[in-house]
Amino acid sequence: MNQPTLVLNVALLLIAASSARGEDVLPGTKGLSWPEADLSKRLMDGAHAFVERKIADAAVQRERYWNYDFASREAYVASIAANRKRLQTLLGAVNEHVPVRMERYGDDANPALVVDTVHYRVLQVRWPVLEGVDGEGLLVQPKTKPVGHVVVIPDADVSPEQALGLAKGLAPQRQLARRLADKGFEVIVPQVVSRTKRLTDDAQLARADYTDREWIYRQAFHMGRHVIGYEVQRVDAAVDWFAGRRSSNKKIGVAGYGEGGQIALFCGAINERIDVALVSGYFDSREEVWREPIYRNVWSRLKRFGDAEVASMILPRQLIVEHCRFPDVKNHKGDIETPSVARVRKEFARIPTHDILPLPQLVAGDQEPGEPFSDEAVKAFGEAFNVAISPSGTNPPTDRAENSLAERVGYDSPKQRQRRAMTQLEEHVQSLVRKSEHVRDAFFLYKAMPQLPESRWSTEWRHPVHSPKPFIEAAKAFRRRFYEEAMGRFNEPLLPPDARTRLVSETKDWKAYDVVLDVFDELFVWGMLVVPKNLKSGERRPVVVCQHGRNAVPRDTIDAHKTAYNDFAAKLAERGFITFAPHNLYRGEDRYRWLDRKANAIGCTLFSFIITQHDQLLRWLDTLPFVDGDRIAFYGLSYGGETAVRVPTILEKYCLSICSGDFNQWTRKVAATDQPFSFMRTIEWEMPYWNLGHTFDYAEMTYLMVPRPFMVERGHHDLVGRDHWVAHEYAKVRWLYAQLGLSERTEIEFFQGGHSINGQRTFEFLHKHLNWPQTMQSSRTFPYR
């Protein structure tokens, strides 16, 4: 051990010993015994325990959203209508279909007619779904009047050709589309978005470790859309095509396995034209849905929808659930594992039953689960159409044409369809990204300030400013919506803070204390309070809350001498400010991402924790005798800068906010696929927020700061974004402040640097708006070198 390390360790032992004796504790608080090195992990562990408790609570409280009316079938359907609409919204299946039609397509290499048998023909088809988005797959047309119409939805990575037995890869039992075609059904088999790893020569994208489904999921989620929702709409359009041409006594069904089973369940719940649904290899308890692949993450699902609740919306139509072996999927930022039959039976038993409703049917053995589309499940599905379907091994396919097109060299339609499916969905989402600025204006700005559209385009040379009061009043509803619907709010009362402290560092100018405050039973606040030594008796000073970024700790902002932070919390204390450096939960890489993922299941995010922690912190700071509670400011870098446009916008106790190294065009930053600095090219899979692209970008978040001062600090060489992105988004903020006569309350500083605290004009901004004289200066050079 070298001499400096030995000296430091001895010093830390002395501090710990003095704290244990009850010395060097902030007056009015208890001593803190938890080791500083353990606090970050302890905080993360507590947050995980807390959110898992809230997930369990959600399952118990779910029934409050459901008021089934069993007076009649019509009354039952009416009683679930609002929940049907809510599910549709959460899946992002919200766009109206374009007029439906079925088109045959092909070329010399892959003609429309794939195979012609004695009893049916198989055609390559596509059908329009949304503007620029088609469904594609194979259509089986029987040569006699169809006995029914079914959309068979394969698992991801299973092609329509395999589902029909026209290509290798599936055992005969699993070829449900072929088995139905043999019995005279008209069948559509859509192409499902693959879950294979996304192939790319781009090293940055390769490190992000995408599957095709995640690629669509990540960009779509931020725009209020979902890969699940897109596939639901593709099947819905096919069902609607069936509905427009079926005879009055023929039923329409959906049947799927794995991802296809998920789509079949949701389609059955949403589209009332579906008469029969067979869900195979998907039905389960969803209380640990956060363990499943990331592309199954549905915002706030567990607040209202377990699988039983979704299944209840298929009733009074017919539902068959088959418990079989689930797809084996690992390391897709989550796994798929086959649940026990007992767990499936328990969830199935929660589906409501009544004399007015047909009984849903569960096909599940008592032994190990078997392969999908068992004879019992398929028999039950056929009986719903009054069609007897023989066991899979008794009538092998004998009427298939020899050397079908699907087996010929050069037939590449599944891969071509997959590429088109991906391209169309990406282009649809990116069109939403491009249009989102105008959507957000209509959502917020012109509603909060309806006089703006007229005055904005006036040709007069000079324009009057507007009173900020109407805007401030109108913004209250948007602030509540931002908190409750975008960030997510835990509805639980705060505990008394029960502050525990200990001295951890000291200079000639200040003392720094570890501080721990209770928030909820499992969750607490940890941070470091830096108190200048020249405080006078009875004096109340302003506070600057100094927020670190990703993977940092509070001490990094005080005396760790890191160039990103330049000890700015200590330097501000040397200028006479009280500072507090909280620890936010974005440390530990995927550990905090999984925390966010768990929270998403109940309509919350990582910031649901952080906002609550800062709320408790502000309440406690306000009680300290040397703090002026009306002058508490926020200043954060990187993820701390992200915090600067989320926490102070909601917690009005923060009298101003400074965003450093983060301010951006957030929608493009998160969801754009054509930008080199986009999170679509990085490992940060927690960055999408549900539908935030259509509601709140950084300008809209900052609008919620009005009339409080707000500042942006931006290094020209900071790779989190581009100057012109930042300038464009900030210009909207500057424009609004000017219209309200508040232009002196907002600033931006560009400096010749990177991703770091510059501490020049931002310090001046703090002195000015916290009304603190600049007579005291730090004796150290800035930035730290």
mmCIF file of C-alpha atoms in Angstrom, residues 61-395:
data_model
loop_
_atom_site.group_PDB
_atom_site.id
_atom_site.type_symbol
_atom_site.label_atom_id
_atom_site.label_comp_id
_atom_site.label_asym_id
_atom_site.label_seq_id
_atom_site.Cartn_x
_atom_site.Cartn_y
_atom_site.Cartn_z
ATOM 1 C CA GLN A 61 -55.788 -3.358 -6.504
ATOM 2 C CA ARG A 62 -56.469 -4.288 -10.138
ATOM 3 C CA GLU A 63 -60.100 -5.208 -9.530
ATOM 4 C CA ARG A 64 -61.012 -1.560 -8.952
ATOM 5 C CA TYR A 65 -60.718 -1.019 -12.718
ATOM 6 C CA TRP A 66 -63.152 -3.833 -13.470
ATOM 7 C CA ASN A 67 -66.884 -3.669 -12.838
ATOM 8 C CA TYR A 68 -68.274 -6.609 -14.773
ATOM 9 C CA ASP A 69 -72.010 -6.379 -15.446
ATOM 10 C CA PHE A 70 -73.544 -9.843 -15.741
ATOM 11 C CA ALA A 71 -77.111 -8.665 -16.373
ATOM 12 C CA SER A 72 -76.819 -9.781 -20.000
ATOM 13 C CA ARG A 73 -74.201 -10.412 -22.663
ATOM 14 C CA GLU A 74 -74.756 -6.903 -24.005
ATOM 15 C CA ALA A 75 -74.333 -5.425 -20.528
ATOM 16 C CA TYR A 76 -71.142 -7.440 -20.007
ATOM 17 C CA VAL A 77 -69.639 -6.196 -23.273
ATOM 18 C CA ALA A 78 -70.535 -2.611 -22.415
ATOM 19 C CA SER A 79 -68.967 -2.934 -18.961
ATOM 20 C CA ILE A 80 -65.538 -3.819 -20.402
ATOM 21 C CA ALA A 81 -65.567 -1.334 -23.297
ATOM 22 C CA ALA A 82 -63.427 1.303 -21.545
ATOM 23 C CA ASN A 83 -60.799 -1.280 -20.645
ATOM 24 C CA ARG A 84 -60.780 -2.551 -24.222
ATOM 25 C CA LYS A 85 -60.025 0.979 -25.394
ATOM 26 C CA ARG A 86 -57.356 1.399 -22.728
ATOM 27 C CA LEU A 87 -55.585 -1.807 -23.784
ATOM 28 C CA GLN A 88 -55.660 -0.689 -27.395
ATOM 29 C CA THR A 89 -53.995 2.588 -26.390
ATOM 30 C CA LEU A 90 -51.297 0.902 -24.283
ATOM 31 C CA LEU A 91 -50.432 -1.380 -27.187
ATOM 32 C CA GLY A 92 -50.149 1.625 -29.491
ATOM 33 C CA ALA A 93 -52.801 0.162 -31.791
ATOM 34 C CA VAL A 94 -54.428 3.552 -32.179
ATOM 35 C CA ASN A 95 -54.261 4.432 -35.881
ATOM 36 C CA GLU A 96 -57.313 3.944 -38.079
ATOM 37 C CA HIS A 97 -56.849 1.266 -40.722
ATOM 38 C CA VAL A 98 -56.788 2.353 -44.317
ATOM 39 C CA PRO A 99 -59.502 0.749 -46.510
ATOM 40 C CA VAL A 100 -58.835 -2.973 -46.521
ATOM 41 C CA ARG A 101 -58.162 -5.055 -49.624
ATOM 42 C CA MET A 102 -56.194 -8.212 -50.357
ATOM 43 C CA GLU A 103 -53.562 -8.039 -53.076
ATOM 44 C CA ARG A 104 -51.762 -10.949 -54.701
ATOM 45 C CA TYR A 105 -48.187 -10.096 -55.570
ATOM 46 C CA GLY A 106 -45.114 -11.713 -57.023
ATOM 47 C CA ASP A 107 -42.469 -11.625 -59.732
ATOM 48 C CA ASP A 108 -40.698 -14.106 -61.928
ATOM 49 C CA ALA A 109 -38.609 -15.452 -59.039
ATOM 50 C CA ASN A 110 -41.428 -15.502 -56.498
ATOM 51 C CA PRO A 111 -44.814 -15.568 -58.263
ATOM 52 C CA ALA A 112 -48.058 -15.017 -56.415
ATOM 53 C CA LEU A 113 -49.078 -18.657 -56.654
ATOM 54 C CA VAL A 114 -46.866 -20.502 -54.185
ATOM 55 C CA VAL A 115 -48.479 -23.942 -54.464
ATOM 56 C CA ASP A 116 -51.610 -25.482 -55.969
ATOM 57 C CA THR A 117 -53.034 -28.635 -54.356
ATOM 58 C CA VAL A 118 -56.116 -30.702 -54.986
ATOM 59 C CA HIS A 119 -58.083 -28.872 -52.307
ATOM 60 C CA TYR A 120 -56.607 -25.372 -52.035
ATOM 61 C CA ARG A 121 -54.227 -22.813 -53.457
ATOM 62 C CA VAL A 122 -51.605 -20.853 -51.541
ATOM 63 C CA LEU A 123 -50.923 -17.289 -52.642
ATOM 64 C CA GLN A 124 -48.462 -14.608 -51.627
ATOM 65 C CA VAL A 125 -50.586 -11.654 -50.476
ATOM 66 C CA ARG A 126 -50.351 -8.264 -48.855
ATOM 67 C CA TRP A 127 -53.015 -6.036 -47.403
ATOM 68 C CA PRO A 128 -52.812 -2.340 -46.444
ATOM 69 C CA VAL A 129 -52.982 -1.602 -42.728
ATOM 70 C CA LEU A 130 -51.736 1.949 -42.128
ATOM 71 C CA GLU A 131 -50.377 4.570 -44.468
ATOM 72 C CA GLY A 132 -47.142 2.974 -45.667
ATOM 73 C CA VAL A 133 -47.579 -0.186 -43.598
ATOM 74 C CA ASP A 134 -48.836 -3.456 -45.068
ATOM 75 C CA GLY A 135 -49.473 -6.887 -43.722
ATOM 76 C CA GLU A 136 -47.831 -9.648 -45.733
ATOM 77 C CA GLY A 137 -48.015 -13.403 -45.728
ATOM 78 C CA LEU A 138 -49.701 -16.374 -47.353
ATOM 79 C CA LEU A 139 -53.389 -16.825 -48.127
ATOM 80 C CA VAL A 140 -54.912 -20.296 -48.359
ATOM 81 C CA GLN A 141 -57.988 -20.334 -50.589
ATOM 82 C CA PRO A 142 -60.005 -23.556 -50.499
ATOM 83 C CA LYS A 143 -61.471 -24.718 -53.807
ATOM 84 C CA THR A 144 -64.854 -25.193 -52.159
ATOM 85 C CA LYS A 145 -66.844 -22.920 -49.865
ATOM 86 C CA PRO A 146 -64.730 -22.296 -46.748
ATOM 87 C CA VAL A 147 -65.872 -23.810 -43.449
ATOM 88 C CA GLY A 148 -64.446 -20.830 -41.563
ATOM 89 C CA HIS A 149 -61.833 -18.103 -41.673
ATOM 90 C CA VAL A 150 -58.724 -18.142 -39.477
ATOM 91 C CA VAL A 151 -55.630 -15.988 -39.071
ATOM 92 C CA VAL A 152 -52.855 -18.318 -37.903
ATOM 93 C CA ILE A 153 -50.099 -16.275 -36.277
ATOM 94 C CA PRO A 154 -46.738 -18.045 -36.082
ATOM 95 C CA ASP A 155 -44.178 -17.510 -33.384
ATOM 96 C CA ALA A 156 -41.464 -15.007 -34.243
ATOM 97 C CA ASP A 157 -38.819 -16.624 -36.473
ATOM 98 C CA VAL A 158 -41.355 -19.097 -37.910
ATOM 99 C CA SER A 159 -42.230 -18.316 -41.515
ATOM 100 C CA PRO A 160 -45.701 -18.625 -43.045
ATOM 101 C CA GLU A 161 -44.246 -21.318 -45.319
ATOM 102 C CA GLN A 162 -43.209 -23.385 -42.288
ATOM 103 C CA ALA A 163 -46.646 -22.960 -40.700
ATOM 104 C CA LEU A 164 -48.157 -24.428 -43.874
ATOM 105 C CA GLY A 165 -45.655 -27.263 -44.159
ATOM 106 C CA LEU A 166 -44.232 -25.803 -47.367
ATOM 107 C CA ALA A 167 -40.748 -25.410 -45.901
ATOM 108 C CA LYS A 168 -38.715 -27.383 -43.409
ATOM 109 C CA GLY A 169 -38.506 -26.503 -39.737
ATOM 110 C CA LEU A 170 -41.767 -27.493 -38.017
ATOM 111 C CA ALA A 171 -43.077 -30.916 -37.035
ATOM 112 C CA PRO A 172 -46.442 -31.819 -38.647
ATOM 113 C CA GLN A 173 -48.307 -31.235 -35.349
ATOM 114 C CA ARG A 174 -47.123 -27.634 -35.263
ATOM 115 C CA GLN A 175 -48.229 -26.932 -38.839
ATOM 116 C CA LEU A 176 -51.603 -25.578 -37.711
ATOM 117 C CA ALA A 177 -52.192 -23.550 -40.874
ATOM 118 C CA ARG A 178 -51.746 -26.692 -42.992
ATOM 119 C CA ARG A 179 -54.011 -28.735 -40.732
ATOM 120 C CA LEU A 180 -56.765 -26.123 -41.039
ATOM 121 C CA ALA A 181 -56.252 -25.780 -44.788
ATOM 122 C CA ASP A 182 -56.681 -29.550 -45.170
ATOM 123 C CA LYS A 183 -60.111 -29.206 -43.534
ATOM 124 C CA GLY A 184 -61.372 -26.463 -45.826
ATOM 125 C CA PHE A 185 -60.621 -23.318 -43.839
ATOM 126 C CA GLU A 186 -59.648 -20.086 -45.534
ATOM 127 C CA VAL A 187 -56.420 -19.143 -43.787
ATOM 128 C CA ILE A 188 -54.141 -16.115 -43.657
ATOM 129 C CA VAL A 189 -50.671 -16.606 -42.204
ATOM 130 C CA PRO A 190 -48.969 -13.228 -41.613
ATOM 131 C CA GLN A 191 -45.251 -12.590 -41.452
ATOM 132 C CA VAL A 192 -44.311 -11.856 -37.809
ATOM 133 C CA VAL A 193 -41.391 -9.579 -36.935
ATOM 134 C CA SER A 194 -38.370 -11.721 -36.133
ATOM 135 C CA ARG A 195 -36.612 -11.940 -32.804
ATOM 136 C CA THR A 196 -33.267 -12.819 -34.368
ATOM 137 C CA LYS A 197 -30.251 -10.663 -33.644
ATOM 138 C CA ARG A 198 -30.119 -7.670 -35.918
ATOM 139 C CA LEU A 199 -27.324 -8.161 -38.430
ATOM 140 C CA THR A 200 -25.210 -5.074 -39.022
ATOM 141 C CA ASP A 201 -21.723 -4.023 -40.052
ATOM 142 C CA ASP A 202 -22.056 -0.959 -37.846
ATOM 143 C CA ALA A 203 -19.854 -1.551 -34.783
ATOM 144 C CA GLN A 204 -21.861 0.863 -32.634
ATOM 145 C CA LEU A 205 -25.158 -0.861 -33.421
ATOM 146 C CA ALA A 206 -23.547 -4.248 -32.888
ATOM 147 C CA ARG A 207 -22.550 -3.219 -29.350
ATOM 148 C CA ALA A 208 -26.152 -2.175 -28.666
ATOM 149 C CA ASP A 209 -27.073 -5.855 -29.149
ATOM 150 C CA TYR A 210 -30.457 -5.552 -30.849
ATOM 151 C CA THR A 211 -32.980 -8.082 -32.003
ATOM 152 C CA ASP A 212 -35.314 -7.048 -34.819
ATOM 153 C CA ARG A 213 -38.233 -6.852 -32.402
ATOM 154 C CA GLU A 214 -36.305 -4.623 -29.997
ATOM 155 C CA TRP A 215 -35.238 -2.336 -32.842
ATOM 156 C CA ILE A 216 -38.876 -1.530 -33.561
ATOM 157 C CA TYR A 217 -39.929 -1.616 -29.900
ATOM 158 C CA ARG A 218 -37.387 0.955 -28.714
ATOM 159 C CA GLN A 219 -38.149 3.688 -31.234
ATOM 160 C CA ALA A 220 -41.898 3.001 -31.257
ATOM 161 C CA PHE A 221 -42.351 3.015 -27.455
ATOM 162 C CA HIS A 222 -41.225 6.637 -27.200
ATOM 163 C CA MET A 223 -43.825 7.579 -29.827
ATOM 164 C CA GLY A 224 -46.736 5.783 -28.147
ATOM 165 C CA ARG A 225 -46.544 2.810 -30.501
ATOM 166 C CA HIS A 226 -45.400 -0.763 -29.981
ATOM 167 C CA VAL A 227 -44.156 -3.663 -32.063
ATOM 168 C CA ILE A 228 -46.996 -5.677 -30.487
ATOM 169 C CA GLY A 229 -49.513 -3.017 -31.476
ATOM 170 C CA TYR A 230 -48.312 -2.903 -35.060
ATOM 171 C CA GLU A 231 -48.698 -6.664 -35.341
ATOM 172 C CA VAL A 232 -52.107 -6.560 -33.703
ATOM 173 C CA GLN A 233 -53.171 -4.023 -36.335
ATOM 174 C CA ARG A 234 -51.827 -6.178 -39.150
ATOM 175 C CA VAL A 235 -53.939 -9.091 -37.903
ATOM 176 C CA ASP A 236 -56.932 -6.809 -37.266
ATOM 177 C CA ALA A 237 -56.871 -5.670 -40.878
ATOM 178 C CA ALA A 238 -56.787 -9.285 -42.067
ATOM 179 C CA VAL A 239 -59.725 -10.094 -39.776
ATOM 180 C CA ASP A 240 -61.637 -7.125 -41.158
ATOM 181 C CA TRP A 241 -61.025 -8.418 -44.685
ATOM 182 C CA PHE A 242 -62.485 -11.757 -43.643
ATOM 183 C CA ALA A 243 -65.440 -9.978 -42.044
ATOM 184 C CA GLY A 244 -66.214 -8.133 -45.250
ATOM 185 C CA ARG A 245 -66.570 -11.304 -47.309
ATOM 186 C CA ARG A 246 -67.691 -14.123 -45.025
ATOM 187 C CA SER A 247 -71.142 -15.638 -45.244
ATOM 188 C CA SER A 248 -73.373 -14.914 -42.270
ATOM 189 C CA ASN A 249 -72.937 -18.302 -40.613
ATOM 190 C CA LYS A 250 -69.156 -18.623 -40.852
ATOM 191 C CA LYS A 251 -66.959 -17.727 -37.937
ATOM 192 C CA ILE A 252 -63.639 -15.887 -37.837
ATOM 193 C CA GLY A 253 -60.856 -17.142 -35.598
ATOM 194 C CA VAL A 254 -57.312 -16.302 -34.592
ATOM 195 C CA ALA A 255 -54.785 -18.835 -33.394
ATOM 196 C CA GLY A 256 -51.166 -18.321 -32.450
ATOM 197 C CA TYR A 257 -48.188 -19.693 -30.582
ATOM 198 C CA GLY A 258 -45.497 -17.825 -28.621
ATOM 199 C CA GLU A 259 -45.386 -14.252 -29.894
ATOM 200 C CA GLY A 260 -48.246 -15.316 -32.143
ATOM 201 C CA GLY A 261 -50.166 -16.465 -29.065
ATOM 202 C CA GLN A 262 -49.610 -13.066 -27.485
ATOM 203 C CA ILE A 263 -50.942 -11.351 -30.616
ATOM 204 C CA ALA A 264 -53.923 -13.733 -30.744
ATOM 205 C CA LEU A 265 -54.787 -12.944 -27.109
ATOM 206 C CA PHE A 266 -54.627 -9.189 -27.627
ATOM 207 C CA CYS A 267 -56.432 -9.318 -30.978
ATOM 208 C CA GLY A 268 -59.213 -11.391 -29.484
ATOM 209 C CA ALA A 269 -59.597 -8.867 -26.687
ATOM 210 C CA ILE A 270 -59.660 -5.827 -28.983
ATOM 211 C CA ASN A 271 -61.430 -6.948 -32.188
ATOM 212 C CA GLU A 272 -65.007 -8.034 -31.509
ATOM 213 C CA ARG A 273 -65.315 -9.476 -35.007
ATOM 214 C CA ILE A 274 -63.201 -12.397 -33.854
ATOM 215 C CA ASP A 275 -65.456 -15.271 -32.781
ATOM 216 C CA VAL A 276 -62.845 -17.780 -31.563
ATOM 217 C CA ALA A 277 -59.311 -17.373 -30.180
ATOM 218 C CA LEU A 278 -56.738 -20.106 -29.570
ATOM 219 C CA VAL A 279 -53.824 -18.889 -27.432
ATOM 220 C CA SER A 280 -50.936 -21.343 -27.263
ATOM 221 C CA GLY A 281 -47.608 -21.030 -25.464
ATOM 222 C CA TYR A 282 -48.251 -17.598 -23.998
ATOM 223 C CA PHE A 283 -50.881 -17.538 -21.203
ATOM 224 C CA ASP A 284 -49.350 -16.987 -17.747
ATOM 225 C CA SER A 285 -49.330 -14.841 -14.656
ATOM 226 C CA ARG A 286 -47.685 -11.538 -15.644
ATOM 227 C CA GLU A 287 -46.578 -10.337 -12.212
ATOM 228 C CA GLU A 288 -42.974 -10.812 -13.358
ATOM 229 C CA VAL A 289 -43.496 -9.584 -16.902
ATOM 230 C CA TRP A 290 -40.369 -7.479 -16.429
ATOM 231 C CA ARG A 291 -38.342 -10.701 -16.632
ATOM 232 C CA GLU A 292 -39.541 -11.284 -20.191
ATOM 233 C CA PRO A 293 -37.814 -9.893 -23.311
ATOM 234 C CA ILE A 294 -37.747 -6.101 -23.504
ATOM 235 C CA TYR A 295 -40.002 -6.063 -26.561
ATOM 236 C CA ARG A 296 -42.831 -7.375 -24.348
ATOM 237 C CA ASN A 297 -42.648 -4.317 -22.102
ATOM 238 C CA VAL A 298 -46.121 -2.705 -22.153
ATOM 239 C CA TRP A 299 -46.443 0.556 -20.225
ATOM 240 C CA SER A 300 -48.470 0.292 -16.973
ATOM 241 C CA ARG A 301 -49.854 -3.089 -17.975
ATOM 242 C CA LEU A 302 -49.976 -4.590 -14.473
ATOM 243 C CA LYS A 303 -52.074 -1.778 -13.056
ATOM 244 C CA ARG A 304 -55.041 -3.045 -15.052
ATOM 245 C CA PHE A 305 -54.234 -6.098 -17.172
ATOM 246 C CA GLY A 306 -53.076 -9.525 -16.172
ATOM 247 C CA ASP A 307 -53.647 -12.238 -18.751
ATOM 248 C CA ALA A 308 -56.927 -13.123 -17.037
ATOM 249 C CA GLU A 309 -58.241 -9.581 -17.481
ATOM 250 C CA VAL A 310 -57.216 -9.552 -21.140
ATOM 251 C CA ALA A 311 -58.911 -12.939 -21.606
ATOM 252 C CA SER A 312 -62.087 -11.602 -19.985
ATOM 253 C CA MET A 313 -62.444 -9.170 -22.899
ATOM 254 C CA ILE A 314 -62.614 -12.056 -25.368
ATOM 255 C CA LEU A 315 -65.734 -13.266 -23.605
ATOM 256 C CA PRO A 316 -68.599 -13.781 -24.369
ATOM 257 C CA ARG A 317 -66.862 -15.098 -27.482
ATOM 258 C CA GLN A 318 -64.992 -18.394 -27.366
ATOM 259 C CA LEU A 319 -61.515 -18.749 -25.898
ATOM 260 C CA ILE A 320 -59.205 -21.762 -25.822
ATOM 261 C CA VAL A 321 -55.928 -21.509 -23.922
ATOM 262 C CA GLU A 322 -53.304 -24.198 -24.442
ATOM 263 C CA HIS A 323 -50.525 -24.587 -21.913
ATOM 264 C CA CYS A 324 -47.576 -26.137 -23.694
ATOM 265 C CA ARG A 325 -43.837 -25.681 -23.909
ATOM 266 C CA PHE A 326 -43.055 -21.986 -24.413
ATOM 267 C CA PRO A 327 -40.427 -20.746 -26.882
ATOM 268 C CA ASP A 328 -36.929 -20.980 -25.436
ATOM 269 C CA VAL A 329 -35.620 -17.399 -25.503
ATOM 270 C CA LYS A 330 -32.637 -16.190 -23.468
ATOM 271 C CA ASN A 331 -30.749 -12.925 -23.102
ATOM 272 C CA HIS A 332 -33.142 -10.668 -24.984
ATOM 273 C CA LYS A 333 -32.968 -8.225 -22.083
ATOM 274 C CA GLY A 334 -35.245 -10.779 -20.515
ATOM 275 C CA ASP A 335 -36.090 -14.429 -21.062
ATOM 276 C CA ILE A 336 -39.081 -16.590 -21.929
ATOM 277 C CA GLU A 337 -39.526 -19.583 -19.668
ATOM 278 C CA THR A 338 -42.308 -22.150 -19.541
ATOM 279 C CA PRO A 339 -44.337 -21.608 -16.349
ATOM 280 C CA SER A 340 -45.680 -24.389 -14.184
ATOM 281 C CA VAL A 341 -49.117 -25.715 -15.014
ATOM 282 C CA ALA A 342 -50.204 -24.757 -11.493
ATOM 283 C CA ARG A 343 -49.358 -21.103 -12.150
ATOM 284 C CA VAL A 344 -51.212 -21.133 -15.464
ATOM 285 C CA ARG A 345 -54.245 -22.789 -13.873
ATOM 286 C CA LYS A 346 -54.268 -20.186 -11.101
ATOM 287 C CA GLU A 347 -54.245 -17.321 -13.629
ATOM 288 C CA PHE A 348 -56.865 -19.027 -15.798
ATOM 289 C CA ALA A 349 -59.124 -19.443 -12.753
ATOM 290 C CA ARG A 350 -59.263 -15.644 -12.415
ATOM 291 C CA ILE A 351 -61.140 -15.283 -15.720
ATOM 292 C CA PRO A 352 -64.698 -14.342 -14.734
ATOM 293 C CA THR A 353 -67.389 -16.992 -15.211
ATOM 294 C CA HIS A 354 -71.165 -16.617 -15.274
ATOM 295 C CA ASP A 355 -74.219 -18.331 -16.672
ATOM 296 C CA ILE A 356 -74.466 -15.736 -19.455
ATOM 297 C CA LEU A 357 -70.893 -16.436 -20.629
ATOM 298 C CA PRO A 358 -69.442 -19.459 -22.414
ATOM 299 C CA LEU A 359 -66.783 -21.218 -20.372
ATOM 300 C CA PRO A 360 -63.262 -20.575 -21.597
ATOM 301 C CA GLN A 361 -61.346 -23.798 -22.102
ATOM 302 C CA LEU A 362 -57.904 -24.623 -20.759
ATOM 303 C CA VAL A 363 -55.969 -27.431 -22.405
ATOM 304 C CA ALA A 364 -53.220 -28.415 -19.999
ATOM 305 C CA GLY A 365 -51.908 -31.761 -18.873
ATOM 306 C CA ASP A 366 -50.761 -32.623 -15.382
ATOM 307 C CA GLN A 367 -47.336 -33.749 -16.536
ATOM 308 C CA GLU A 368 -44.590 -31.907 -18.410
ATOM 309 C CA PRO A 369 -45.986 -29.480 -21.021
ATOM 310 C CA GLY A 370 -45.888 -30.794 -24.574
ATOM 311 C CA GLU A 371 -45.524 -29.254 -27.995
ATOM 312 C CA PRO A 372 -47.949 -26.560 -29.227
ATOM 313 C CA PHE A 373 -51.163 -27.238 -31.141
ATOM 314 C CA SER A 374 -51.863 -30.542 -29.469
ATOM 315 C CA ASP A 375 -54.675 -32.706 -30.826
ATOM 316 C CA GLU A 376 -56.880 -31.724 -27.873
ATOM 317 C CA ALA A 377 -56.374 -27.987 -28.425
ATOM 318 C CA VAL A 378 -56.886 -28.166 -32.196
ATOM 319 C CA LYS A 379 -59.926 -30.404 -31.750
ATOM 320 C CA ALA A 380 -61.471 -27.831 -29.387
ATOM 321 C CA PHE A 381 -60.698 -25.049 -31.866
ATOM 322 C CA GLY A 382 -62.328 -27.000 -34.713
ATOM 323 C CA GLU A 383 -65.405 -27.747 -32.611
ATOM 324 C CA ALA A 384 -65.948 -24.029 -32.204
ATOM 325 C CA PHE A 385 -66.487 -23.980 -35.994
ATOM 326 C CA ASN A 386 -68.422 -27.273 -35.966
ATOM 327 C CA VAL A 387 -65.552 -28.885 -37.871
ATOM 328 C CA ALA A 388 -63.933 -32.166 -36.820
ATOM 329 C CA ILE A 389 -60.162 -31.977 -37.079
ATOM 330 C CA SER A 390 -58.409 -35.332 -36.987
ATOM 331 C CA PRO A 391 -55.342 -36.011 -34.827
ATOM 332 C CA SER A 392 -52.168 -34.728 -36.419
ATOM 333 C CA GLY A 393 -50.694 -38.167 -37.102
ATOM 334 C CA THR A 394 -53.713 -39.817 -38.737
ATOM 335 C CA ASN A 395 -53.984 -37.822 -41.948
#
